[in-house]
CSV table of C-alpha atoms and ligand atoms in Angstrom, one decimal:
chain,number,residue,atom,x,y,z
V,1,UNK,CA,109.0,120.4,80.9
V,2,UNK,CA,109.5,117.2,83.2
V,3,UNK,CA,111.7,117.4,86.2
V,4,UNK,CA,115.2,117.6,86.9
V,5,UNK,CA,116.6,116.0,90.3
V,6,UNK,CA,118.8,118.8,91.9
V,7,UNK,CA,118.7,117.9,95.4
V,8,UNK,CA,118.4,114.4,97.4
V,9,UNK,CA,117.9,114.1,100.8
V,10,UNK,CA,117.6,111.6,103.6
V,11,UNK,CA,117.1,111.7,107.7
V,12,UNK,CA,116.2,108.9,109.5
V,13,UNK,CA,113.8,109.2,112.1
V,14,UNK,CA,113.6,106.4,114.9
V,15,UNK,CA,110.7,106.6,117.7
V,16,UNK,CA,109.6,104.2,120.0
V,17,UNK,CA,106.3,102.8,119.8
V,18,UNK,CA,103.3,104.0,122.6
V,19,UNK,CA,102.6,100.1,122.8
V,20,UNK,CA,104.3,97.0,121.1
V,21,UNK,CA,103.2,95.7,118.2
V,22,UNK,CA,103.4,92.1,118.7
V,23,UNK,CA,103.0,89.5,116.3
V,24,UNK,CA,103.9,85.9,115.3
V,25,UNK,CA,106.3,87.2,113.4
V,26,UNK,CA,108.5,90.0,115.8
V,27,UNK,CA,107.8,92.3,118.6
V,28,UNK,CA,108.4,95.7,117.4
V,29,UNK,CA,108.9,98.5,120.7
V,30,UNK,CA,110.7,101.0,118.3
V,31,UNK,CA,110.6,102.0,114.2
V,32,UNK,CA,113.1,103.1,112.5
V,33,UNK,CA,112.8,104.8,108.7
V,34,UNK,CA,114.6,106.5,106.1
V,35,UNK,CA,112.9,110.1,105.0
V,36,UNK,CA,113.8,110.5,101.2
V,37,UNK,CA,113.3,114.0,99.7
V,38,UNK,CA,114.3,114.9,96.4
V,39,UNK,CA,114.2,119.0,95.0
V,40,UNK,CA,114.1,120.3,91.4
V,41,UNK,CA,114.8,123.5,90.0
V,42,UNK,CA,111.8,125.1,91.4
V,43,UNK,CA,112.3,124.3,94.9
V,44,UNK,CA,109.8,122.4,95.5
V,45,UNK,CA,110.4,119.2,97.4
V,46,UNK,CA,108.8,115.6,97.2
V,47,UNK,CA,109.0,112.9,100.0
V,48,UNK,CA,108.8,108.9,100.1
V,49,UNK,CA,109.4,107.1,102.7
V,50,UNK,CA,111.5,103.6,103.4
V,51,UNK,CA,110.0,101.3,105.7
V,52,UNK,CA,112.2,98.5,105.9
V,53,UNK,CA,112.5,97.1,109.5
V,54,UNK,CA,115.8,96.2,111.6
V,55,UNK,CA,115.9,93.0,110.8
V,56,UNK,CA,114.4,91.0,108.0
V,57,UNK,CA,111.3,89.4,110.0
V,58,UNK,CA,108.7,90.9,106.8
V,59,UNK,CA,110.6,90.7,104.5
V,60,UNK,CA,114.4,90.2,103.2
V,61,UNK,CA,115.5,93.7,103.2
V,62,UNK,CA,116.4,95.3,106.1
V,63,UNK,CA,116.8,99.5,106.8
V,64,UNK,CA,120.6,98.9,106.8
V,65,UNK,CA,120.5,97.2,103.5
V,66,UNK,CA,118.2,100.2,102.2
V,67,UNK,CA,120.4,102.7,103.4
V,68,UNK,CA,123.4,100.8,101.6
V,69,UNK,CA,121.4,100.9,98.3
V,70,UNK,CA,120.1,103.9,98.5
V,71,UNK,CA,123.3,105.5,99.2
V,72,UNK,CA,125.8,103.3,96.4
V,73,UNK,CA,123.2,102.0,93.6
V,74,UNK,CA,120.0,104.2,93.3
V,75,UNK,CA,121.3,107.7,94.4
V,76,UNK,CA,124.0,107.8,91.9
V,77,UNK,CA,121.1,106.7,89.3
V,78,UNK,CA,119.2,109.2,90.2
V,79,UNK,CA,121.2,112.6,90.5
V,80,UNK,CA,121.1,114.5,87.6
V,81,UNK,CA,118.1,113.0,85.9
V,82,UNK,CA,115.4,114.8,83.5
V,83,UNK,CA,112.2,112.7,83.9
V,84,UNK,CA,109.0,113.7,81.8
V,85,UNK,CA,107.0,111.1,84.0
V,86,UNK,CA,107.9,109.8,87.2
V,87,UNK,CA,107.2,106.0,86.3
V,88,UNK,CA,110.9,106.6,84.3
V,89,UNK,CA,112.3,106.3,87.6
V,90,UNK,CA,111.0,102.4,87.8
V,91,UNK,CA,112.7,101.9,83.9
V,92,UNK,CA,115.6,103.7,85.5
V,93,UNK,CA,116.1,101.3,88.4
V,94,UNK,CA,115.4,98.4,85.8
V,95,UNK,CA,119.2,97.1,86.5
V,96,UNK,CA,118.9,96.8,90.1
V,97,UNK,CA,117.7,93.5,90.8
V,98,UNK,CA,114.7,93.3,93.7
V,99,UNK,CA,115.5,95.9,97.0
V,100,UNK,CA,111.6,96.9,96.1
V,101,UNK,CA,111.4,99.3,99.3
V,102,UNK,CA,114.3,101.2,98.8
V,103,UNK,CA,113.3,102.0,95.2
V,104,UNK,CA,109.5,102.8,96.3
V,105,UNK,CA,110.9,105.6,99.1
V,106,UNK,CA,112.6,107.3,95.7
V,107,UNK,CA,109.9,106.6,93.7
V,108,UNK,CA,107.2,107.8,96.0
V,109,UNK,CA,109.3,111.5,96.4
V,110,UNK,CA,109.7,111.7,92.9
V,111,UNK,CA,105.5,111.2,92.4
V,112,UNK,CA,104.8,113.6,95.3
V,113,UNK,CA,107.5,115.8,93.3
V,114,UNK,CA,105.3,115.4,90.1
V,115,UNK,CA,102.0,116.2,91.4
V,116,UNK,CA,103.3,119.3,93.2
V,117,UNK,CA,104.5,120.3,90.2
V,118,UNK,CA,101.2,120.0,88.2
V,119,UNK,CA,99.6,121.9,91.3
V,120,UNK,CA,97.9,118.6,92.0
V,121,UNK,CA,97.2,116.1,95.0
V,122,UNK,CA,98.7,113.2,94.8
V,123,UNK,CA,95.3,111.3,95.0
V,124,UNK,CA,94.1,113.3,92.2
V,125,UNK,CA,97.1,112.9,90.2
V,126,UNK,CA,97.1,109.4,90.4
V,127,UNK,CA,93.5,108.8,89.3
V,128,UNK,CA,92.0,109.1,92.9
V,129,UNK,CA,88.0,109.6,93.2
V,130,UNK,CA,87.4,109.3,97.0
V,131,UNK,CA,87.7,112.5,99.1
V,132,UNK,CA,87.9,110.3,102.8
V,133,UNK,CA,89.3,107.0,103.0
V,134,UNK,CA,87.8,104.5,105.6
V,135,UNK,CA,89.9,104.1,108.2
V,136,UNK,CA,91.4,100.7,109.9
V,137,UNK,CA,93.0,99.4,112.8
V,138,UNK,CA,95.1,96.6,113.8
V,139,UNK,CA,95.3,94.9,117.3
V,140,UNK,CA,98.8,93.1,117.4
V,141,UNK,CA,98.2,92.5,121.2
V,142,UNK,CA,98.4,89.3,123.7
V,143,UNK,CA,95.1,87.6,123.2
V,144,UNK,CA,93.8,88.6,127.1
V,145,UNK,CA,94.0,92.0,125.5
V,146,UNK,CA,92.3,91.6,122.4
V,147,UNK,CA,88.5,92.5,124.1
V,148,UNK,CA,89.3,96.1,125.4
V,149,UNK,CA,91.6,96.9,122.6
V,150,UNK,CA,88.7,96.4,120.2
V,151,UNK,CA,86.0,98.7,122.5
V,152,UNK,CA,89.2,101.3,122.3
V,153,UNK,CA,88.8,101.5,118.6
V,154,UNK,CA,84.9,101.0,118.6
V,155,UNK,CA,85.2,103.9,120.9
V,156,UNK,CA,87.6,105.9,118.6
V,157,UNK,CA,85.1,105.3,116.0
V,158,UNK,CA,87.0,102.7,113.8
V,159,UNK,CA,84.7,100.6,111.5
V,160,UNK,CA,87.5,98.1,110.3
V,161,UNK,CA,89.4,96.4,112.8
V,162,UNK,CA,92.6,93.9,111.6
V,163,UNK,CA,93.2,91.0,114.4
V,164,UNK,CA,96.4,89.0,114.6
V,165,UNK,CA,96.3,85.1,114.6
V,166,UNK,CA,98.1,82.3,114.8
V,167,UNK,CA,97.5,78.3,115.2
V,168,UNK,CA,97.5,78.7,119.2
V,169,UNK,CA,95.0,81.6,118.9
V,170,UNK,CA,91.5,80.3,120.1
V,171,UNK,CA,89.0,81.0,117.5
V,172,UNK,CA,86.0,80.7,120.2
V,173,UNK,CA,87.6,83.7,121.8
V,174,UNK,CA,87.6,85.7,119.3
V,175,UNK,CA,84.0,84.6,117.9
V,176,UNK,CA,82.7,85.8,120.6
V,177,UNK,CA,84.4,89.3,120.1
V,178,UNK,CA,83.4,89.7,116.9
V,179,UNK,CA,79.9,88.4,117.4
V,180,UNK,CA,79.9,91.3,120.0
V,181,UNK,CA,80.2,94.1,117.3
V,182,UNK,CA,77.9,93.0,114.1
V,183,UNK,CA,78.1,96.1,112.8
V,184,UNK,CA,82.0,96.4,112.8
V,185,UNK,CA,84.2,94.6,109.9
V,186,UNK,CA,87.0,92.3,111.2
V,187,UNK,CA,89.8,90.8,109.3
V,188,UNK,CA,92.8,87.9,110.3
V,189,UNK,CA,96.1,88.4,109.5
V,190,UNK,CA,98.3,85.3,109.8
V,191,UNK,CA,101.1,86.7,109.0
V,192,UNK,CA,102.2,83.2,107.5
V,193,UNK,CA,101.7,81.5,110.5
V,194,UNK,CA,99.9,78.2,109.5
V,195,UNK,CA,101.7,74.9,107.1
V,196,UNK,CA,100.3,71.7,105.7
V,197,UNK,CA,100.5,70.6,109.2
V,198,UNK,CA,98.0,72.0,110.6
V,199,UNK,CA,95.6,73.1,107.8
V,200,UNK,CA,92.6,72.1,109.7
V,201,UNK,CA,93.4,74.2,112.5
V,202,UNK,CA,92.8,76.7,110.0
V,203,UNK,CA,89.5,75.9,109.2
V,204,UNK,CA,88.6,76.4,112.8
V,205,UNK,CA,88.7,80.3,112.3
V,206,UNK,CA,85.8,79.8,109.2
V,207,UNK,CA,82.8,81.0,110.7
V,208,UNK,CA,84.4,83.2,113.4
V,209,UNK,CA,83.0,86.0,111.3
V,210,UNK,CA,85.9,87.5,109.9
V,211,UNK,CA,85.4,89.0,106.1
V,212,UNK,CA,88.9,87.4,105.1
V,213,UNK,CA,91.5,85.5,106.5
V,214,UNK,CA,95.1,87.4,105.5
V,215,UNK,CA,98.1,85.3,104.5
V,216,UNK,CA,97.3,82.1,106.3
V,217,UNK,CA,100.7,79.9,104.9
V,218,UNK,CA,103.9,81.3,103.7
V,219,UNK,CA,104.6,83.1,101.2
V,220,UNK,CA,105.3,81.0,98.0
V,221,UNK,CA,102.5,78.4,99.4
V,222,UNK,CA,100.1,78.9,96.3
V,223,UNK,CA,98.9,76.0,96.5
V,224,UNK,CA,98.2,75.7,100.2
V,225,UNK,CA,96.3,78.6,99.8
V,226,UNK,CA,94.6,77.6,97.0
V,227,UNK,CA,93.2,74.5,99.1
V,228,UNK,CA,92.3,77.2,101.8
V,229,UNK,CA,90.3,79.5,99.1
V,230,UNK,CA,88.5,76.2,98.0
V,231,UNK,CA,87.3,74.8,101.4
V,232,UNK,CA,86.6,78.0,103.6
V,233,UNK,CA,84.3,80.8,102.8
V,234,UNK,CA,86.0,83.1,104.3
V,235,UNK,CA,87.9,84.9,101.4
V,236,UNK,CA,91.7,84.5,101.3
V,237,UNK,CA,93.7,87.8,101.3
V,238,UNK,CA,97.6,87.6,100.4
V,239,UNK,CA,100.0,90.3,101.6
V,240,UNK,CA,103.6,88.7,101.7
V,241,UNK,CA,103.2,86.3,99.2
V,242,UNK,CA,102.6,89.7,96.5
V,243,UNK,CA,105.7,91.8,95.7
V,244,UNK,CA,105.0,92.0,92.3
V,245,UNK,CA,102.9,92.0,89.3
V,246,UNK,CA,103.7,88.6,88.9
V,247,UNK,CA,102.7,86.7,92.2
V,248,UNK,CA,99.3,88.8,91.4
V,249,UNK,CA,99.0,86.5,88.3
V,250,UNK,CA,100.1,83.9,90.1
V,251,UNK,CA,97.8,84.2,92.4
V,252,UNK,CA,95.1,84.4,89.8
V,253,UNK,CA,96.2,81.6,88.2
V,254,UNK,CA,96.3,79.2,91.1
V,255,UNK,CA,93.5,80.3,92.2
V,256,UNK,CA,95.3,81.4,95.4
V,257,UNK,CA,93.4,83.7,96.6
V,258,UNK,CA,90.3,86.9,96.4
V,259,UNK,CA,91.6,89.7,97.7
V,260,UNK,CA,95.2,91.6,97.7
V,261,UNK,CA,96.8,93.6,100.3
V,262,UNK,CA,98.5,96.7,98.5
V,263,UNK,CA,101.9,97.5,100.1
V,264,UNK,CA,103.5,100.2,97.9
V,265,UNK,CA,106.5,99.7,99.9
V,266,UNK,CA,106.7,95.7,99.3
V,267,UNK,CA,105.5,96.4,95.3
V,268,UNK,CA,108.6,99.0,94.9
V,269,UNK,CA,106.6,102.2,94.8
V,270,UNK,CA,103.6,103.6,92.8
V,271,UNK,CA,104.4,102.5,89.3
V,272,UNK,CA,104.5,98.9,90.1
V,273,UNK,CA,101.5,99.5,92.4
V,274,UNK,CA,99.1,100.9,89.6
V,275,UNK,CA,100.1,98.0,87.3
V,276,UNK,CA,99.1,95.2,90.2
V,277,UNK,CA,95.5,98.0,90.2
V,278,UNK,CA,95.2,97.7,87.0
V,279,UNK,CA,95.6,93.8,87.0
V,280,UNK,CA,93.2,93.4,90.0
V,281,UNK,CA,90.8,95.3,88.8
V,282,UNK,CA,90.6,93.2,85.4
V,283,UNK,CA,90.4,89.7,87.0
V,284,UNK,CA,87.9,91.4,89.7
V,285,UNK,CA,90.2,90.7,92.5
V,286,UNK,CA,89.5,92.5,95.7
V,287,UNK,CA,92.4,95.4,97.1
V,288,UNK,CA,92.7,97.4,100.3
V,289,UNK,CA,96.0,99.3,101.3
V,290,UNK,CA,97.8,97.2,104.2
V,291,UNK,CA,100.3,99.7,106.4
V,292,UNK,CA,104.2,99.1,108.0
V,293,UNK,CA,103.7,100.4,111.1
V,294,UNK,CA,104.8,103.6,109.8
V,295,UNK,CA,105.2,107.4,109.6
V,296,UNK,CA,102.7,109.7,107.9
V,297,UNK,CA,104.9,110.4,104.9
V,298,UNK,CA,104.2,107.0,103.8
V,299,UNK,CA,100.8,107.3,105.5
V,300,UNK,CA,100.1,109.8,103.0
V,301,UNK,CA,101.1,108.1,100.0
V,302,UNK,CA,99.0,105.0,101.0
V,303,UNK,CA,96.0,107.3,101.7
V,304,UNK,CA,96.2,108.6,97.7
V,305,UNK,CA,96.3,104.7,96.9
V,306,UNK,CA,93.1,104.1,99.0
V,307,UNK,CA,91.4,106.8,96.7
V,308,UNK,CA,92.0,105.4,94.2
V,309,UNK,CA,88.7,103.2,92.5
V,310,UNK,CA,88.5,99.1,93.1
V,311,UNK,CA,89.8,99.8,96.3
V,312,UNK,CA,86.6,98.2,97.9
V,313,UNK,CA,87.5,96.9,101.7
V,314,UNK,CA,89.3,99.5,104.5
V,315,UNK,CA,92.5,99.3,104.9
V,316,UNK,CA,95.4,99.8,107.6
V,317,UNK,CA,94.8,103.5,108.1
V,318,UNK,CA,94.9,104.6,111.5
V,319,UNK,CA,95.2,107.8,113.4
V,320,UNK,CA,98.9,109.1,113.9
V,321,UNK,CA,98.3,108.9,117.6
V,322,UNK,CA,98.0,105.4,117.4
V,323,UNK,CA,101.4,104.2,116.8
V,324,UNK,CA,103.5,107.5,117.8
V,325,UNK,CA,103.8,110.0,120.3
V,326,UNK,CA,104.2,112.7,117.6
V,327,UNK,CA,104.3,112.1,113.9
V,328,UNK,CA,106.8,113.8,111.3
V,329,UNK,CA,103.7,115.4,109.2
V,330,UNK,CA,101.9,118.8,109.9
V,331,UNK,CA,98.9,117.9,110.4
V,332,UNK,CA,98.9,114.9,111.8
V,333,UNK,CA,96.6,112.0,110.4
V,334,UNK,CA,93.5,112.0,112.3
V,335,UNK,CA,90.5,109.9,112.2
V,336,UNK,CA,86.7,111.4,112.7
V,337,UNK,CA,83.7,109.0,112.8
V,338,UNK,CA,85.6,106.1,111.4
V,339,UNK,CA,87.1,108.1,108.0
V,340,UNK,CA,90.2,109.6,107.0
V,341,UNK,CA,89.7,113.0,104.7
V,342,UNK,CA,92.3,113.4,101.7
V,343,UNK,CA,94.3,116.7,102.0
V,344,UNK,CA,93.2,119.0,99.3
V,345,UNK,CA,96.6,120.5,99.2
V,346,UNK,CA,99.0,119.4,96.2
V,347,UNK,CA,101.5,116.0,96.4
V,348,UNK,CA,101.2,114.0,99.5
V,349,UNK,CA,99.5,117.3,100.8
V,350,UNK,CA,101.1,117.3,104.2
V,351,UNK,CA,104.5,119.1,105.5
V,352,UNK,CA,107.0,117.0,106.3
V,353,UNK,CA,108.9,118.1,110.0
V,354,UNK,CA,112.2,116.8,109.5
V,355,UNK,CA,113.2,120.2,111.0
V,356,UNK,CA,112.9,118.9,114.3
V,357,UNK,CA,114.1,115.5,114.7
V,358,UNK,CA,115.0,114.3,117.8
V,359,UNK,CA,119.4,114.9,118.2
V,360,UNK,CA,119.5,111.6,118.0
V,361,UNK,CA,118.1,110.9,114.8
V,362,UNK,CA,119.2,113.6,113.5
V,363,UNK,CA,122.6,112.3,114.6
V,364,UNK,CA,121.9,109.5,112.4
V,365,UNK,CA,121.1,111.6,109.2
V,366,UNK,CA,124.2,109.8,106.6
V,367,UNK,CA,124.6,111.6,103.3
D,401,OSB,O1,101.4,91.8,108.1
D,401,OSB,O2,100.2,93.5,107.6
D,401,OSB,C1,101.2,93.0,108.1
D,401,OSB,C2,102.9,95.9,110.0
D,401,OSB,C3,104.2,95.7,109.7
D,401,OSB,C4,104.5,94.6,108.9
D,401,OSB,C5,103.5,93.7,108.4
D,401,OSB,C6,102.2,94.0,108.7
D,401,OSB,C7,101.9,95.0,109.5
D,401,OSB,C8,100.5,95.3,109.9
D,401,OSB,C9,100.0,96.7,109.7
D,401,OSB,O3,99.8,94.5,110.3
D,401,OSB,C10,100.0,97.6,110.9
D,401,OSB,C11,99.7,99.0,110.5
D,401,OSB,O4,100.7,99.7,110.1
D,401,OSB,O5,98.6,99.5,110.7
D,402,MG,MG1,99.8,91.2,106.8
């Protein structure tokens, strides 16, 4: 049994956003991402996907740097190999030291590849329980926008709505937005934006209504955010400061913050993923699945996580429409009254269109 890797693949797709996506951290008009597939004996044909951006504005790796690795360290790993569970492929790429989101677009095909093969969905295969996943949205917009891009969603039926802010963003404006919708759950995401400096700025955005306040200070500021977890009562969500098991524990032990945002792409794919679960679920730390701006192969694989149980707040799931003119999955991710339903089809449960890429990207297909 187990699987034998025949085949590897890998197209990049690049499409330009329908709006910008603007935040503190970069402006981002066009996405770029490796599509990993790998094939066994069989046939059959799992998919991850790498998410990296151009540059290193999220974090340090970039899609150049991915395609590098994937090409001269993890491939040659990888060809050949029998695996009798796919969380061997994490022990496999022990010796590579950190490039966490080119090993999660390998380790994500070679799940998909798994559960296919036990005739499963991935959401079931992994443990999954819910059949639709709340969707959520996230307005990375100049603030004058901010009003009508949240009636758009309320419109579009989203229940969860994710608002960028920063020190200069006015916390009265967006009280009054949020006060507007009591029935609708907001977040903050600060991408990191906030320092010692200016900590009381901070506490300006406490009773704007928000259910948490998303990375406030940089990344390795435990302690900053463990003075914010004290004094506010919003709870304190981290997203960049978690990349691995680890930084969960320290963030438990510091007391740093409530809730984590799962990035399988930022954790290194699934295996680490369902250990920082598991870890989260035993110090009753809250999880919801944050997106990349991203295609619906790693859509899909995030929508399996969100099934998963613990998972308690919405996360970044919105329709494929919303970011892209046309998606590279058949179908397309759609949302319908504020919910996301799980394909019952087996592994990610979607198929992946990488027949027809643009010339130009497939022009930029490399091995
Ligand atoms: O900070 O959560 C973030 C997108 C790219 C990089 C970082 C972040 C984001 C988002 C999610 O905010 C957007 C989405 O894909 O829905
Ligand atoms: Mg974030």
């Amino acid at each position: 049994m187990g699987i034998t890797i025949k085949e590897i693949g890998f197209k990049t797709v690049r499409r330009p956003l329908k709006t910008p996506f603007k935040s503190v951290l970069q402006q981002v008009d066009e996405r770029e991402v490796i599509v990993v597939s790998v094939q066994d004996e069989s046939g059959d044909i799992g998919y991850g996907e790498c998410v990296a951006f151009e540059t290193p504005w999220y974090t340090e790796e970039t899609i150049t740097s991915c395609r590098f690795v994937l090409e001269h360290v993890l491939l040659p790993l990888l060809r050949g190999q029998n695996f009798q569970h796919p969380k061997e492929v994490w022990e496999l790429f022990k010796a590579v030291k950190g490039n966490r989101m080119a090993k999660a677009a390998i380790e994500m095909a070679v799940w998909d590849l798994f559960a296919k093969q036990q005739q499963q969905p991935l959401w079931q295969f992994v443990g999954g329980i819910l059949k639709a996943v709340p969707a959520g949205i996230v307005i990375a917009a100049d603030p004058s926008q901010i009003g009508d891009r949240v009636a758009q969603a309320n419109n579009a039926g989203y229940k969860r709505i994710k608002i960028k802010i920063h020190p200069d963003t006015d916390p009265f404006v967006l009280k009054s937005v949020v006060t507007n919708y009591p029935e609708l759950l907001f977040f903050a995401d600060a991408n990191g934006s906030f320092n010692k400096a200016n900590f009381e700025r901070l506490k300006e955005f406490d009773d704007v209504g928000f259910t948490l306040i998303e990375q406030p200070f940089g990344e390795r500021e435990w302690a900053l955010h463990a003075r914010a977890k004290a004094q506010l009562n919003t709870k304190i969500c981290l997203d960049e400061s978690i990349s691995s098991v680890d930084d969960v524990q320290q963030m438990i032990d510091m007391k740093a913050g409530d809730i984590v945002v799962l990035k399988m792409s930022r954790l290194g794919g699934w295996t680490e993923t369902l250990k920082v679960v598991e870890l989260c679920r035993e110090h009753s730390i809250g999880m919801w699945v944050g997106g990349m701006i991203e295609f619906g192969v790693s859509k899909a694989h995030n929508l399996a996580l969100a099934s998963l149980p613990g998972i308690e707040y919405p996360g970044d799931f919105s329709a494929s429409t919303h970011f892209w003119e046309k998606d590279i999955i058949e179908p397309e991710i759609f949302v319908d009254n504020g919910e996301i339903q799980l394909s019952q089809l087996t592994g990610i449960g979607y198929k992946v269109d990488t027949a027809h890429l643009s010339p130009s990207e497939e022009a930029k297909e490399c091995f």
